[in-house]
Amino acid sequence: MNETWTTVVGNAATRPDFWETAAGVAVARFRLAATVRRWDRKTEGWVDAYTSFYTVWAWRTLAANLAASVSLGEPLLVHGTLRVREREKDREREKAQPGAVEGESGPKRWITAEIDAVAVGHDLTRGTSAFRRVSQAKPLVSTPTGTTSP
């Protein structure tokens, strides 16, 4: 497969949303903001340039640990596969809602960048973090019979 792997350093722009699918699979999603900084010769200092936003998706154990560990504004590193998608929303349905702008019709289109994360961690160049290992319950197996203990 030809997937684009990327690592992005930024800040959590939203709190993680966490839910489980009907099949019981844990899912988490949050927005990551990555701001480019440039050296300004005139002021002889660093200045902010543009900010890119990514929707980060995490699944299963990573999703549960992410939801328990990440808060709004925290500096993060995200590693995963990058997907750029075009989205479309029908404006006709929006017109029926209060506050809709008259004169606009047709589909509303936008581009979104998403990362399917395989690893998420705090950026330790900007602070400290305390790691806590999550132990998963494993059944005990008795040696002679091979049956599971209660």
Coordinates of N, CA, C and O in Angstrom, one line a residue:
M1 N 0.8 -1.2 0.0 CA 0.0 0.0 0.0 C 0.9 1.2 0.0 O 1.9 1.3 0.6
N2 N 0.4 2.2 -0.7 CA 1.1 3.5 -0.7 C 0.4 4.5 0.1 O -0.4 5.3 -0.3
E3 N 0.7 4.5 1.4 CA 0.1 5.4 2.3 C 1.1 6.5 2.7 O 2.3 6.2 2.7
T4 N 0.6 7.7 3.0 CA 1.5 8.8 3.4 C 1.6 8.8 4.9 O 0.6 9.1 5.6
W5 N 2.7 8.4 5.5 CA 3.0 8.4 6.9 C 3.5 9.8 7.3 O 4.4 10.4 6.6
T6 N 3.0 10.3 8.4 CA 3.5 11.7 8.8 C 3.6 11.8 10.3 O 2.9 11.0 11.0
T7 N 4.4 12.7 10.8 CA 4.4 13.0 12.2 C 4.2 14.5 12.3 O 4.9 15.3 11.6
V8 N 3.3 14.9 13.1 CA 2.9 16.3 13.2 C 3.1 16.7 14.7 O 2.6 16.0 15.6
V9 N 3.7 17.9 14.9 CA 3.9 18.4 16.3 C 3.0 19.6 16.3 O 3.0 20.5 15.5
G10 N 2.1 19.7 17.4 CA 1.2 20.8 17.5 C 0.5 20.8 18.9 O 1.1 20.2 19.8
N11 N -0.6 21.4 19.0 CA -1.4 21.5 20.2 C -2.8 21.0 20.0 O -3.4 21.1 18.9
A12 N -3.4 20.4 21.0 CA -4.7 19.9 21.0 C -5.6 21.1 20.9 O -5.7 21.9 21.8
A13 N -6.3 21.3 19.7 CA -7.2 22.4 19.5 C -8.6 22.2 20.1 O -9.4 23.1 20.3
T14 N -9.0 20.9 20.3 CA -10.2 20.5 20.9 C -10.0 19.5 22.0 O -9.0 18.8 21.9
R15 N -11.0 19.3 22.8 CA -10.9 18.1 23.8 C -11.2 16.9 22.9 O -12.0 16.9 22.0
P16 N -10.6 15.8 23.3 CA -11.0 14.5 22.6 C -12.4 14.1 22.8 O -12.9 14.2 23.9
D17 N -13.1 13.7 21.7 CA -14.4 13.1 21.8 C -14.1 11.6 21.8 O -13.3 11.1 21.1
F18 N -14.9 10.9 22.7 CA -14.7 9.4 22.8 C -16.0 8.8 22.8 O -17.0 9.2 23.4
W19 N -16.1 7.7 22.0 CA -17.3 6.8 22.0 C -16.9 5.4 21.6 O -15.8 5.2 21.2
E20 N -17.9 4.5 21.7 CA -17.7 3.2 21.2 C -18.7 2.9 20.1 O -19.9 3.3 20.2
T21 N -18.3 2.2 19.1 CA -19.1 1.8 18.0 C -20.1 0.8 18.5 O -20.0 0.2 19.6
A22 N -21.1 0.4 17.6 CA -22.1 -0.6 18.0 C -21.4 -1.9 18.2 O -21.9 -2.8 19.0
A23 N -20.2 -2.2 17.6 CA -19.5 -3.4 17.7 C -18.6 -3.4 19.0 O -17.9 -4.3 19.3
G24 N -18.6 -2.3 19.7 CA -17.8 -2.1 21.0 C -16.4 -1.7 20.7 O -15.6 -1.8 21.6
V25 N -16.1 -1.1 19.6 CA -14.7 -0.6 19.3 C -14.6 0.8 19.8 O -15.4 1.7 19.4
A26 N -13.6 1.1 20.6 CA -13.4 2.4 21.1 C -12.8 3.4 20.0 O -12.0 3.0 19.2
V27 N -13.4 4.6 19.9 CA -13.0 5.6 18.9 C -12.8 6.9 19.6 O -13.6 7.3 20.5
A28 N -11.7 7.6 19.3 CA -11.5 9.0 19.8 C -11.1 9.9 18.6 O -10.5 9.4 17.7
R29 N -11.5 11.1 18.7 CA -11.3 12.1 17.7 C -11.0 13.5 18.4 O -11.7 13.8 19.3
F30 N -10.0 14.2 17.8 CA -9.8 15.6 18.3 C -9.1 16.3 17.1 O -8.7 15.8 16.2
R31 N -9.1 17.7 17.3 CA -8.4 18.5 16.3 C -7.0 18.9 16.8 O -6.9 19.3 18.0
L32 N -6.0 18.9 15.9 CA -4.7 19.3 16.3 C -4.3 20.5 15.5 O -4.5 20.5 14.2
A33 N -3.8 21.5 16.1 CA -3.3 22.7 15.5 C -1.8 22.8 15.4 O -1.2 22.6 16.5
A34 N -1.2 23.0 14.3 CA 0.2 23.1 14.1 C 0.5 24.4 13.5 O 0.2 24.7 12.3
T35 N 1.2 25.3 14.2 CA 1.5 26.6 13.8 C 3.0 26.7 13.4 O 3.9 26.3 14.1
V36 N 3.2 27.2 12.2 CA 4.6 27.4 11.6 C 5.1 28.7 12.3 O 4.5 29.7 12.4
R37 N 6.4 28.6 12.7 CA 7.1 29.8 13.3 C 8.3 30.1 12.4 O 9.0 29.3 11.9
R38 N 8.4 31.4 12.2 CA 9.5 31.9 11.3 C 10.4 32.9 12.1 O 9.9 33.6 12.9
W39 N 11.6 33.0 11.7 CA 12.5 34.0 12.2 C 12.3 35.3 11.5 O 12.5 35.3 10.3
D40 N 12.0 36.4 12.2 CA 11.8 37.7 11.6 C 13.1 38.5 11.8 O 13.5 38.8 12.9
R41 N 13.8 38.8 10.7 CA 15.0 39.6 10.8 C 14.9 41.0 11.3 O 15.7 41.5 12.0
K42 N 13.7 41.6 11.0 CA 13.5 43.0 11.5 C 13.4 43.0 13.0 O 14.0 43.9 13.6
T43 N 12.6 42.1 13.5 CA 12.4 42.2 15.0 C 13.4 41.3 15.7 O 13.4 41.3 17.0
E44 N 14.2 40.5 15.0 CA 15.1 39.6 15.5 C 14.4 38.7 16.5 O 14.9 38.5 17.7
G45 N 13.3 38.1 16.1 CA 12.6 37.2 17.0 C 11.7 36.2 16.2 O 11.5 36.4 15.0
W46 N 11.2 35.2 16.9 CA 10.3 34.3 16.2 C 8.9 34.9 16.1 O 8.4 35.5 17.1
V47 N 8.2 34.7 15.0 CA 6.8 35.1 14.8 C 6.0 33.9 14.3 O 6.5 33.1 13.6
D48 N 4.7 33.9 14.6 CA 3.8 32.9 14.1 C 3.5 33.2 12.6 O 3.2 34.3 12.3
A49 N 3.5 32.1 11.8 CA 3.0 32.2 10.4 C 1.6 31.6 10.4 O 0.8 32.0 11.2
Y50 N 1.3 30.7 9.5 CA 0.0 30.1 9.4 C -0.2 28.9 10.3 O 0.8 28.3 10.7
T51 N -1.4 28.5 10.5 CA -1.7 27.4 11.3 C -2.5 26.4 10.5 O -3.4 26.7 9.8
S52 N -2.1 25.1 10.5 CA -2.8 24.0 9.9 C -3.5 23.2 10.9 O -3.0 23.0 12.0
F53 N -4.7 22.8 10.6 CA -5.5 22.0 11.5 C -5.7 20.6 10.9 O -6.0 20.4 9.7
Y54 N -5.6 19.6 11.8 CA -5.8 18.2 11.4 C -6.9 17.6 12.3 O -6.9 17.8 13.5
T55 N -7.7 16.7 11.7 CA -8.6 15.9 12.6 C -7.9 14.6 12.8 O -7.5 13.9 11.9
V56 N -7.6 14.3 14.1 CA -6.9 13.1 14.4 C -7.9 12.0 14.9 O -8.7 12.3 15.8
W57 N -7.8 10.8 14.3 CA -8.6 9.7 14.7 C -7.7 8.6 15.4 O -6.6 8.3 14.9
A58 N -8.3 8.0 16.5 CA -7.6 7.0 17.2 C -8.6 5.9 17.4 O -9.8 6.1 17.6
W59 N -8.1 4.6 17.5 CA -9.0 3.5 17.6 C -8.5 2.6 18.7 O -7.3 2.5 19.0
R60 N -9.4 1.8 19.3 CA -9.2 0.8 20.3 C -8.4 1.3 21.5 O -8.8 2.3 22.1
T61 N -7.4 0.6 21.9 CA -6.6 1.0 23.1 C -6.1 2.4 23.0 O -6.1 3.2 24.0
L62 N -5.5 2.8 21.9 CA -5.0 4.2 21.7 C -6.1 5.2 22.0 O -5.9 6.2 22.6
A63 N -7.3 4.9 21.5 CA -8.5 5.8 21.7 C -8.8 6.0 23.2 O -8.9 7.1 23.7
A64 N -8.8 4.9 23.9 CA -9.2 5.0 25.3 C -8.1 5.7 26.1 O -8.3 6.6 27.0
N65 N -6.8 5.4 25.8 CA -5.7 6.0 26.5 C -5.6 7.5 26.1 O -5.3 8.4 27.0
L66 N -5.8 7.9 24.9 CA -5.8 9.2 24.4 C -6.9 10.1 25.2 O -6.6 11.1 25.7
A67 N -8.1 9.5 25.2 CA -9.2 10.3 25.9 C -8.9 10.5 27.4 O -9.3 11.5 27.9
A68 N -8.2 9.6 28.0 CA -7.9 9.7 29.4 C -6.6 10.6 29.7 O -6.4 11.0 30.8
S69 N -5.8 10.9 28.6 CA -4.6 11.5 28.8 C -4.4 12.9 28.2 O -3.6 13.7 28.6
V70 N -5.2 13.3 27.2 CA -5.1 14.5 26.4 C -6.1 15.5 26.8 O -7.3 15.2 26.9
S71 N -5.7 16.8 27.1 CA -6.6 17.9 27.4 C -6.4 19.0 26.4 O -5.4 19.1 25.7
L72 N -7.3 19.9 26.3 CA -7.3 21.0 25.4 C -6.0 21.8 25.6 O -5.7 22.2 26.7
G73 N -5.3 22.2 24.5 CA -4.2 23.0 24.5 C -2.9 22.4 24.8 O -1.8 23.0 24.7
E74 N -2.9 21.1 25.1 CA -1.6 20.4 25.4 C -0.7 20.2 24.2 O -1.3 19.9 23.1
P75 N 0.6 20.3 24.3 CA 1.5 20.1 23.2 C 1.6 18.6 22.9 O 1.9 17.8 23.8
L76 N 1.4 18.2 21.7 CA 1.4 16.8 21.3 C 2.3 16.5 20.1 O 2.5 17.4 19.2
L77 N 2.6 15.2 19.9 CA 3.2 14.7 18.7 C 2.2 13.6 18.3 O 1.8 12.8 19.1
V78 N 1.9 13.6 17.0 CA 0.9 12.6 16.4 C 1.6 11.9 15.3 O 2.1 12.6 14.4
H79 N 1.6 10.6 15.2 CA 2.2 9.9 14.1 C 1.1 8.9 13.6 O 0.4 8.3 14.3
G80 N 1.0 9.0 12.2 CA 0.0 8.1 11.6 C -0.1 8.4 10.1 O 0.8 9.0 9.5
T81 N -1.1 7.9 9.5 CA -1.3 8.0 8.1 C -2.2 9.2 7.8 O -3.2 9.5 8.4
L82 N -1.7 10.0 6.8 CA -2.4 11.2 6.4 C -3.4 10.9 5.3 O -3.1 10.2 4.3
R83 N -4.6 11.5 5.4 CA -5.6 11.4 4.4 C -6.2 12.8 4.1 O -6.5 13.5 5.1
V84 N -6.2 13.2 2.9 CA -6.8 14.5 2.5 C -8.1 14.2 1.8 O -8.1 13.5 0.8
R85 N -9.2 14.7 2.3 CA -10.5 14.4 1.8 C -11.3 15.7 1.4 O -11.1 16.7 2.1
E86 N -12.1 15.5 0.4 CA -13.0 16.6 0.0 C -14.4 16.3 0.6 O -14.9 15.2 0.4
R87 N -15.0 17.2 1.3 CA -16.3 17.0 1.9 C -17.3 17.9 1.1 O -17.0 18.9 0.6
E88 N -18.6 17.5 1.2 CA -19.6 18.3 0.6 C -20.9 18.2 1.4 O -21.2 17.2 2.0
K89 N -21.5 19.4 1.6 CA -22.7 19.5 2.4 C -23.8 20.2 1.5 O -23.5 21.3 1.0
D90 N -25.0 19.7 1.5 CA -26.0 20.3 0.7 C -26.5 21.6 1.4 O -27.0 21.5 2.5
R91 N -26.5 22.7 0.7 CA -26.9 24.0 1.3 C -28.5 24.1 1.3 O -29.0 24.9 2.1
E92 N -29.1 23.4 0.5 CA -30.6 23.4 0.5 C -31.2 23.0 1.8 O -32.1 23.6 2.3
R93 N -30.6 22.0 2.5 CA -31.1 21.6 3.8 C -30.7 22.6 4.8 O -31.5 22.8 5.8
E94 N -29.6 23.3 4.7 CA -29.2 24.4 5.6 C -30.2 25.6 5.6 O -30.4 26.3 6.6
K95 N -30.8 25.9 4.4 CA -31.6 27.0 4.3 C -32.9 27.0 5.2 O -33.4 28.0 5.6
A96 N -33.3 25.7 5.4 CA -34.5 25.6 6.3 C -34.2 25.9 7.7 O -35.1 26.1 8.5
Q97 N -32.9 26.0 8.1 CA -32.5 26.2 9.5 C -32.4 27.7 9.7 O -32.1 28.5 8.8
P98 N -32.8 28.2 10.9 CA -32.7 29.6 11.3 C -31.3 30.1 11.1 O -30.3 29.4 11.4
G99 N -31.1 31.3 10.6 CA -29.8 32.0 10.5 C -29.1 31.7 9.2 O -28.0 32.1 9.0
A100 N -29.8 30.9 8.3 CA -29.2 30.6 7.0 C -29.1 31.8 6.1 O -29.9 32.7 6.2
V101 N -28.0 31.9 5.3 CA -27.8 33.0 4.4 C -28.6 32.8 3.1 O -28.5 31.8 2.5
E102 N -29.4 33.8 2.8 CA -30.2 33.7 1.5 C -29.3 33.9 0.3 O -28.3 34.6 0.4
G103 N -29.7 33.3 -0.8 CA -28.9 33.5 -2.0 C -27.9 32.5 -2.3 O -27.3 32.5 -3.4
E104 N -27.6 31.7 -1.3 CA -26.6 30.6 -1.5 C -27.3 29.3 -1.8 O -28.3 29.0 -1.2
S105 N -26.9 28.7 -2.9 CA -27.4 27.4 -3.2 C -26.4 26.4 -3.7 O -25.2 26.9 -4.0
G106 N -26.7 25.2 -3.9 CA -25.7 24.2 -4.3 C -24.9 23.7 -3.2 O -25.1 24.0 -2.0
P107 N -24.0 22.8 -3.4 CA -23.2 22.1 -2.4 C -22.2 23.1 -1.8 O -21.6 23.9 -2.5
K108 N -21.9 22.9 -0.5 CA -20.8 23.6 0.1 C -19.6 22.6 0.2 O -19.8 21.5 0.7
R109 N -18.5 22.9 -0.3 CA -17.4 22.0 -0.4 C -16.2 22.5 0.4 O -16.0 23.7 0.5
W110 N -15.5 21.6 1.0 CA -14.3 22.0 1.7 C -13.3 20.8 1.8 O -13.7 19.7 1.5
I111 N -12.1 21.1 2.0 CA -11.0 20.1 2.1 C -10.6 19.9 3.6 O -10.5 20.8 4.3
T112 N -10.5 18.6 4.0 CA -10.1 18.3 5.4 C -8.9 17.4 5.4 O -8.8 16.5 4.5
A113 N -8.0 17.6 6.3 CA -6.8 16.7 6.5 C -7.0 15.9 7.7 O -7.3 16.5 8.8
E114 N -6.9 14.6 7.6 CA -7.1 13.7 8.7 C -5.9 12.8 8.9 O -5.2 12.5 8.0
I115 N -5.7 12.5 10.2 CA -4.6 11.6 10.5 C -5.2 10.4 11.3 O -5.8 10.6 12.3
D116 N -4.9 9.2 10.7 CA -5.3 7.9 11.5 C -4.1 7.6 12.3 O -3.0 7.1 11.9
A117 N -4.2 8.0 13.6 CA -3.0 7.9 14.5 C -2.7 6.4 14.9 O -3.5 5.6 15.1
V118 N -1.4 6.2 14.9 CA -0.9 4.9 15.5 C -0.1 5.2 16.8 O 0.1 4.3 17.6
A119 N 0.3 6.5 17.0 CA 0.9 6.9 18.3 C 0.6 8.4 18.5 O 0.6 9.2 17.6
V120 N 0.4 8.7 19.8 CA 0.1 10.1 20.2 C 0.9 10.2 21.5 O 0.8 9.4 22.4
G121 N 1.6 11.3 21.7 CA 2.3 11.5 22.9 C 2.5 13.0 23.2 O 2.3 13.8 22.3
H122 N 2.8 13.3 24.4 CA 3.1 14.7 24.8 C 4.5 15.1 24.3 O 5.4 14.3 24.3
D123 N 4.6 16.4 23.9 CA 5.8 17.0 23.4 C 6.7 17.3 24.6 O 6.4 18.4 25.3
L124 N 7.7 16.6 24.9 CA 8.4 16.8 26.2 C 9.4 17.9 26.0 O 10.1 18.2 27.0
T125 N 9.5 18.6 24.9 CA 10.4 19.8 24.8 C 9.6 20.9 25.4 O 10.2 22.0 25.6
R126 N 8.3 20.8 25.6 CA 7.6 21.9 26.2 C 6.9 21.6 27.5 O 6.1 22.3 28.0
G127 N 7.3 20.5 28.2 CA 6.8 20.2 29.5 C 7.2 18.8 29.9 O 7.9 18.1 29.2
T128 N 6.6 18.3 31.0 CA 6.9 17.0 31.5 C 5.6 16.2 31.5 O 4.5 16.7 31.4
S129 N 5.8 14.9 31.6 CA 4.6 14.0 31.5 C 4.9 12.8 32.4 O 6.1 12.4 32.5
A130 N 3.9 12.2 33.1 CA 4.1 11.1 33.9 C 3.4 9.9 33.2 O 2.2 9.9 33.1
F131 N 4.2 8.9 32.8 CA 3.6 7.7 32.1 C 3.0 6.7 33.2 O 3.6 6.4 34.2
R132 N 1.8 6.2 32.9 CA 1.2 5.2 33.7 C 0.8 4.0 32.8 O 0.0 4.2 31.9
R133 N 1.4 2.9 33.0 CA 1.1 1.7 32.2 C -0.3 1.2 32.5 O -0.7 1.1 33.7
V134 N -1.1 0.9 31.5 CA -2.4 0.3 31.7 C -2.3 -1.2 31.6 O -1.8 -1.7 30.6
S135 N -2.7 -1.9 32.7 CA -2.6 -3.3 32.6 C -3.9 -3.9 32.2 O -5.0 -3.4 32.6
Q136 N -3.9 -4.8 31.3 CA -5.1 -5.5 30.8 C -5.3 -6.8 31.5 O -4.3 -7.5 31.7
A137 N -6.5 -7.0 32.0 CA -6.8 -8.2 32.7 C -6.6 -9.4 31.8 O -7.2 -9.4 30.7
K138 N -5.9 -10.4 32.2 CA -5.7 -11.6 31.5 C -6.2 -12.8 32.3 O -5.9 -12.8 33.5
P139 N -6.9 -13.8 31.7 CA -7.3 -14.9 32.5 C -6.2 -15.7 33.0 O -5.2 -15.9 32.4
L140 N -6.4 -16.2 34.2 CA -5.4 -17.1 34.8 C -5.7 -18.5 34.3 O -6.8 -19.0 34.3
V141 N -4.6 -19.2 33.9 CA -4.8 -20.6 33.4 C -4.1 -21.5 34.4 O -2.9 -21.4 34.8
S142 N -4.9 -22.5 34.9 CA -4.3 -23.5 35.8 C -3.5 -24.5 35.0 O -3.9 -24.9 33.9
T143 N -2.3 -24.9 35.5 CA -1.4 -25.8 34.7 C -2.0 -27.2 34.4 O -2.0 -27.6 33.3
P144 N -2.5 -27.9 35.4 CA -2.9 -29.3 35.1 C -4.1 -29.4 34.2 O -4.0 -30.3 33.2
T145 N -5.1 -28.7 34.3 CA -6.3 -28.9 33.5 C -6.5 -28.0 32.3 O -7.2 -28.3 31.4
G146 N -5.8 -26.8 32.4 CA -5.9 -25.9 31.3 C -7.2 -25.1 31.3 O -7.5 -24.3 30.4
T147 N -8.0 -25.1 32.4 CA -9.2 -24.4 32.5 C -8.9 -23.0 33.1 O -7.9 -22.8 33.8
T148 N -9.8 -22.1 32.9 CA -9.7 -20.7 33.3 C -10.2 -20.6 34.7 O -11.2 -21.2 35.1
S149 N -9.4 -19.9 35.6 CA -9.9 -19.6 37.0 C -11.0 -18.6 37.0 O -11.1 -17.8 36.1
P150 N -11.9 -18.7 38.0 CA -13.0 -17.7 38.1 C -12.5 -16.4 38.5 O -11.5 -16.1 39.0

